[in-house]
GROMACS .gro file of C-alpha atoms in nm:
model
  265
    1MET     CA    1   0.021  -0.036  -0.010
    2ASN     CA    2   0.114   0.366  -0.065
    3TYR     CA    3   0.113   0.607   0.188
    4GLN     CA    4   0.103   0.971   0.135
    5ILE     CA    5   0.350   1.205   0.344
    6ARG     CA    6   0.145   1.497   0.431
    7GLU     CA    7  -0.032   1.654   0.707
    8LEU     CA    8  -0.243   1.433   0.888
    9GLU     CA    9  -0.581   1.491   1.143
   10PHE     CA   10  -0.584   1.335   1.477
   11SER     CA   11  -0.827   1.032   1.325
   12GLU     CA   12  -0.590   0.991   1.046
   13VAL     CA   13  -0.271   0.973   1.236
   14LEU     CA   14  -0.419   0.636   1.405
   15ASP     CA   15  -0.577   0.495   1.121
   16GLN     CA   16  -0.226   0.530   0.924
   17SER     CA   17  -0.061   0.366   1.241
   18ILE     CA   18  -0.295   0.071   1.237
   19GLU     CA   19  -0.267   0.042   0.830
   20LEU     CA   20   0.116   0.085   0.887
   21PHE     CA   21   0.114  -0.224   1.144
   22ARG     CA   22  -0.103  -0.417   0.942
   23ASP     CA   23   0.079  -0.400   0.619
   24HIS     CA   24   0.400  -0.461   0.778
   25TYR     CA   25   0.322  -0.651   1.062
   26LYS     CA   26   0.600  -0.918   1.007
   27ALA     CA   27   0.868  -0.675   1.005
   28PHE     CA   28   0.713  -0.502   1.274
   29MET     CA   29   0.651  -0.835   1.511
   30ALA     CA   30   1.009  -0.961   1.419
   31VAL     CA   31   1.197  -0.637   1.565
   32LEU     CA   32   0.933  -0.648   1.850
   33ILE     CA   33   0.989  -1.035   1.939
   34LEU     CA   34   1.378  -1.017   1.916
   35LEU     CA   35   1.450  -0.656   2.067
   36GLN     CA   36   1.166  -0.676   2.373
   37GLY     CA   37   1.026  -1.043   2.406
   38PRO     CA   38   1.322  -1.207   2.582
   39VAL     CA   39   1.372  -0.922   2.834
   40ILE     CA   40   0.997  -0.875   2.892
   41VAL     CA   41   0.936  -1.238   2.917
   42ALA     CA   42   1.223  -1.264   3.198
   43THR     CA   43   1.085  -0.905   3.349
   44ALA     CA   44   0.723  -1.144   3.376
   45TRP     CA   45   0.851  -1.432   3.533
   46ILE     CA   46   1.078  -1.240   3.783
   47MET     CA   47   0.765  -1.037   3.824
   48VAL     CA   48   0.551  -1.401   3.959
   49ASN     CA   49   0.885  -1.486   4.168
   50LEU     CA   50   0.918  -1.156   4.353
   51PRO     CA   51   0.846  -1.136   4.733
   52THR     CA   52   0.564  -0.898   4.846
   53MET     CA   53   0.652  -0.698   5.166
   54GLU     CA   54   0.334  -0.831   5.317
   55ASN     CA   55   0.509  -1.189   5.277
   56LEU     CA   56   0.817  -1.090   5.410
   57PRO     CA   57   0.874  -1.183   5.806
   58GLY     CA   58   1.025  -0.896   5.942
   59SER     CA   59   1.014  -0.718   5.616
   60SER     CA   60   1.359  -0.865   5.561
   61PHE     CA   61   1.509  -1.028   5.206
   62THR     CA   62   1.657  -1.374   5.204
   63PRO     CA   63   2.010  -1.362   4.948
   64ALA     CA   64   1.758  -1.563   4.689
   65GLU     CA   65   1.517  -1.248   4.720
   66ILE     CA   66   1.798  -0.994   4.677
   67ASN     CA   67   1.938  -1.183   4.348
   68LEU     CA   68   1.567  -1.183   4.202
   69PHE     CA   69   1.611  -0.788   4.267
   70ILE     CA   70   1.949  -0.714   4.101
   71VAL     CA   71   1.838  -0.941   3.798
   72PHE     CA   72   1.530  -0.733   3.813
   73ILE     CA   73   1.693  -0.413   3.788
   74VAL     CA   74   1.959  -0.534   3.508
   75LEU     CA   75   1.639  -0.623   3.281
   76LEU     CA   76   1.512  -0.273   3.352
   77VAL     CA   77   1.837  -0.133   3.218
   78LEU     CA   78   1.858  -0.348   2.940
   79TYR     CA   79   1.494  -0.271   2.872
   80ALA     CA   80   1.620   0.111   2.855
   81PHE     CA   81   1.910   0.015   2.633
   82LEU     CA   82   1.708  -0.154   2.402
   83LEU     CA   83   1.400   0.029   2.341
   84PRO     CA   84   1.570   0.340   2.141
   85PHE     CA   85   1.699   0.047   1.926
   86THR     CA   86   1.342  -0.100   1.870
   87GLU     CA   87   1.196   0.235   1.812
   88SER     CA   88   1.477   0.325   1.579
   89ALA     CA   89   1.396   0.015   1.366
   90ILE     CA   90   1.044   0.053   1.363
   91ALA     CA   91   1.103   0.414   1.247
   92HIS     CA   92   1.301   0.319   0.949
   93ILE     CA   93   1.030   0.045   0.859
   94VAL     CA   94   0.799   0.342   0.826
   95ASP     CA   95   1.006   0.566   0.653
   96ASN     CA   96   1.068   0.288   0.379
   97ALA     CA   97   0.696   0.234   0.385
   98TYR     CA   98   0.660   0.602   0.286
   99MET     CA   99   0.886   0.531  -0.008
  100GLY     CA  100   0.685   0.176  -0.105
  101LYS     CA  101   0.954   0.005  -0.012
  102LYS     CA  102   0.965  -0.333   0.234
  103THR     CA  103   1.214  -0.359   0.512
  104SER     CA  104   1.352  -0.677   0.660
  105LEU     CA  105   1.411  -0.765   0.998
  106GLY     CA  106   1.792  -0.745   0.925
  107GLN     CA  107   1.759  -0.451   0.734
  108ALA     CA  108   1.604  -0.283   0.992
  109LEU     CA  109   1.828  -0.410   1.294
  110LYS     CA  110   2.155  -0.326   1.083
  111TYR     CA  111   2.033   0.053   0.996
  112SER     CA  112   1.932   0.096   1.348
  113PHE     CA  113   2.249  -0.088   1.528
  114GLY     CA  114   2.453   0.125   1.256
  115MET     CA  115   2.401   0.418   1.463
  116ALA     CA  116   2.463   0.253   1.791
  117PHE     CA  117   2.654   0.556   1.900
  118PRO     CA  118   2.517   0.886   1.876
  119LEU     CA  119   2.207   0.683   1.950
  120ILE     CA  120   2.319   0.565   2.279
  121ILE     CA  121   2.456   0.901   2.369
  122THR     CA  122   2.176   1.105   2.256
  123CYS     CA  123   1.942   0.849   2.472
  124ILE     CA  124   2.151   0.847   2.791
  125LEU     CA  125   2.129   1.265   2.778
  126VAL     CA  126   1.732   1.252   2.709
  127TYR     CA  127   1.726   0.968   2.999
  128GLY     CA  128   1.935   1.190   3.215
  129MET     CA  129   1.714   1.487   3.163
  130ILE     CA  130   1.411   1.301   3.222
  131LEU     CA  131   1.544   1.140   3.562
  132LEU     CA  132   1.691   1.519   3.680
  133GLY     CA  133   1.335   1.671   3.599
  134THR     CA  134   1.147   1.355   3.782
  135VAL     CA  135   1.382   1.399   4.070
  136LEU     CA  136   1.358   1.783   4.102
  137CYS     CA  137   0.989   1.745   4.094
  138VAL     CA  138   0.771   1.498   3.874
  139PHE     CA  139   0.625   1.793   3.650
  140PRO     CA  140   0.924   1.936   3.464
  141GLY     CA  141   1.050   1.531   3.430
  142LEU     CA  142   0.728   1.507   3.220
  143VAL     CA  143   0.738   1.789   3.002
  144LEU     CA  144   1.116   1.717   2.932
  145TYR     CA  145   1.011   1.360   2.808
  146LEU     CA  146   0.752   1.534   2.568
  147PHE     CA  147   0.972   1.748   2.457
  148SER     CA  148   1.248   1.454   2.345
  149LEU     CA  149   0.968   1.275   2.252
  150PHE     CA  150   1.090   1.263   1.846
  151THR     CA  151   1.454   1.206   1.943
  152VAL     CA  152   1.503   0.862   1.805
  153GLN     CA  153   1.295   0.972   1.505
  154VAL     CA  154   1.519   1.262   1.425
  155VAL     CA  155   1.847   1.046   1.488
  156THR     CA  156   1.727   0.769   1.254
  157ILE     CA  157   1.576   0.971   0.993
  158GLU     CA  158   1.743   1.321   1.011
  159ARG     CA  159   2.093   1.200   1.125
  160THR     CA  160   2.095   1.460   1.368
  161SER     CA  161   2.210   1.346   1.737
  162TYR     CA  162   2.321   1.468   2.050
  163VAL     CA  163   2.173   1.796   2.176
  164ALA     CA  164   2.105   1.916   1.848
  165ALA     CA  165   1.835   1.608   1.814
  166ILE     CA  166   1.703   1.693   2.146
  167LYS     CA  167   1.663   2.037   2.028
  168ARG     CA  168   1.540   1.929   1.725
  169SER     CA  169   1.258   1.707   1.867
  170PHE     CA  170   1.157   1.993   2.077
  171SER     CA  171   1.115   2.200   1.776
  172ILE     CA  172   0.851   1.913   1.639
  173PHE     CA  173   0.704   1.896   1.924
  174LYS     CA  174   0.562   2.238   1.982
  175ASN     CA  175   0.443   2.286   1.638
  176ASN     CA  176   0.165   2.019   1.684
  177ALA     CA  177   0.150   1.945   2.071
  178GLY     CA  178  -0.193   1.931   2.084
  179THR     CA  179  -0.269   1.641   1.859
  180ILE     CA  180   0.080   1.486   1.983
  181ILE     CA  181  -0.049   1.480   2.348
  182LEU     CA  182  -0.423   1.399   2.252
  183THR     CA  183  -0.263   1.073   2.059
  184GLY     CA  184  -0.053   0.987   2.304
  185LEU     CA  185  -0.322   0.972   2.569
  186VAL     CA  186  -0.539   0.751   2.347
  187ILE     CA  187  -0.241   0.541   2.292
  188ILE     CA  188  -0.244   0.473   2.673
  189PHE     CA  189  -0.586   0.411   2.696
  190LEU     CA  190  -0.566   0.151   2.399
  191GLY     CA  191  -0.271   0.002   2.638
  192MET     CA  192  -0.473  -0.002   2.937
  193MET     CA  193  -0.747  -0.186   2.780
  194VAL     CA  194  -0.534  -0.433   2.603
  195GLY     CA  195  -0.317  -0.476   2.895
  196SER     CA  196  -0.640  -0.529   3.088
  197PHE     CA  197  -0.680  -0.878   2.913
  198ARG     CA  198  -0.451  -1.020   3.122
  199TYR     CA  199  -0.697  -1.041   3.426
  200PHE     CA  200  -0.901  -1.330   3.203
  201PHE     CA  201  -0.592  -1.518   3.319
  202PRO     CA  202  -0.530  -1.680   3.655
  203VAL     CA  203  -0.282  -1.478   3.881
  204GLY     CA  204   0.048  -1.611   3.817
  205TRP     CA  205   0.291  -1.650   3.518
  206TRP     CA  206   0.015  -1.683   3.242
  207GLN     CA  207  -0.139  -1.323   3.357
  208GLU     CA  208   0.189  -1.169   3.406
  209LEU     CA  209   0.292  -1.334   3.039
  210VAL     CA  210  -0.002  -1.198   2.891
  211GLY     CA  211   0.055  -0.874   3.034
  212ALA     CA  212   0.413  -0.830   2.904
  213SER     CA  213   0.288  -0.937   2.555
  214ALA     CA  214   0.056  -0.631   2.525
  215ASP     CA  215   0.327  -0.400   2.671
  216VAL     CA  216   0.545  -0.520   2.350
  217MET     CA  217   0.254  -0.484   2.126
  218MET     CA  218   0.172  -0.123   2.242
  219THR     CA  219   0.554   0.010   2.230
  220GLY     CA  220   0.546  -0.135   1.883
  221VAL     CA  221   0.211   0.071   1.808
  222ALA     CA  222   0.334   0.370   1.975
  223ALA     CA  223   0.682   0.396   1.811
  224ILE     CA  224   0.456   0.362   1.492
  225ALA     CA  225   0.244   0.620   1.566
  226LYS     CA  226   0.538   0.854   1.711
  227THR     CA  227   0.703   0.799   1.331
  228VAL     CA  228   0.374   0.913   1.179
  229LEU     CA  229   0.330   1.179   1.396
  230TYR     CA  230   0.699   1.302   1.328
  231PHE     CA  231   0.605   1.350   0.954
  232SER     CA  232   0.275   1.457   0.956
  233THR     CA  233   0.396   1.769   1.209
  234ARG     CA  234   0.681   1.829   0.953
  235CYS     CA  235   0.418   1.868   0.662
  236ARG     CA  236   0.250   2.073   0.878
  237SER     CA  237   0.532   2.315   1.036
  238GLU     CA  238   0.806   2.281   0.768
  239GLY     CA  239   0.585   2.214   0.381
  240MET     CA  240   0.766   1.888   0.402
  241ASP     CA  241   0.510   1.754   0.180
  242LEU     CA  242   0.541   2.066  -0.045
  243GLU     CA  243   0.893   2.001  -0.092
  244MET     CA  244   0.889   1.672  -0.162
  245MET     CA  245   0.657   1.721  -0.458
  246ALA     CA  246   0.841   1.969  -0.573
  247ASP     CA  247   1.143   1.714  -0.575
  248SER     CA  248   0.960   1.472  -0.722
  249PHE     CA  249   0.880   1.688  -1.011
  250THR     CA  250   1.224   1.801  -1.075
  251ARG     CA  251   1.349   1.439  -1.073
  252VAL     CA  252   1.087   1.338  -1.347
  253ALA     CA  253   1.199   1.619  -1.554
  254ASP     CA  254   1.585   1.481  -1.464
  255GLY     CA  255   1.475   1.148  -1.573
  256ARG     CA  256   1.510   0.991  -1.203
  257SER     CA  257   1.226   0.789  -1.015
  258PRO     CA  258   1.015   1.013  -0.824
  259GLU     CA  259   0.960   0.779  -0.552
  260SER     CA  260   1.340   0.835  -0.417
  261ALA     CA  261   1.222   1.202  -0.334
  262ALA     CA  262   1.061   1.049  -0.019
  263SER     CA  263   1.373   0.987   0.126
  264MET     CA  264   1.432   1.319   0.268
  265PRO     CA  265   1.591   1.453   0.619
   0.00000   0.00000   0.00000
């Protein structure tokens, strides 16, 4: 299916995100299962086995329980490390989809991990800002999170990194803040609805596994929607669609492929 890069209304962002997921679900699911699946499943197993404070005599932990907490923290760090690569791979798949190209798992991972250093350093800066803002007061942390929402898309598609990528993300966000926040709230609501299916299963391993699977699915949906919003906002504030159209006409006049005009920073 061909997708137009243009300014989208709120409902169109959701529709196009769902269409992209449906048309390229094999690539999306492969990325999610490979990069997020093992960590999420392991975390679900630990959540089942972690002791609750109510069940601890004297609120003390045994060495085995302390080891579980350590593994749990390590998994959280690993999840935070892999999340930018997951989102970058998905952004690359969406970027190629707009050009009418299909992307394999190998191509998506090669592109994503090929930018490992700038992606990691940029995300460390983002995580540090959000953590600092949250420690000082929760609200600044939330604001900084919103400002840096498109950092991975900027690094992946525009190949801009570090502080410049964060500034660029803020510039994109402020030009379409209402639609971006509304879309985020809807995705959070959908995540809660999908995650609620866990309660149809008995308390324990299966409940945690179903909940973890829902989290993985919504991670992919959110990453797709963010990339769609990235392109839509650029069309709104920068006239990206008009610029691409002009570039396409130029390429046709020069005897080049018009589809290549979609690959613009």
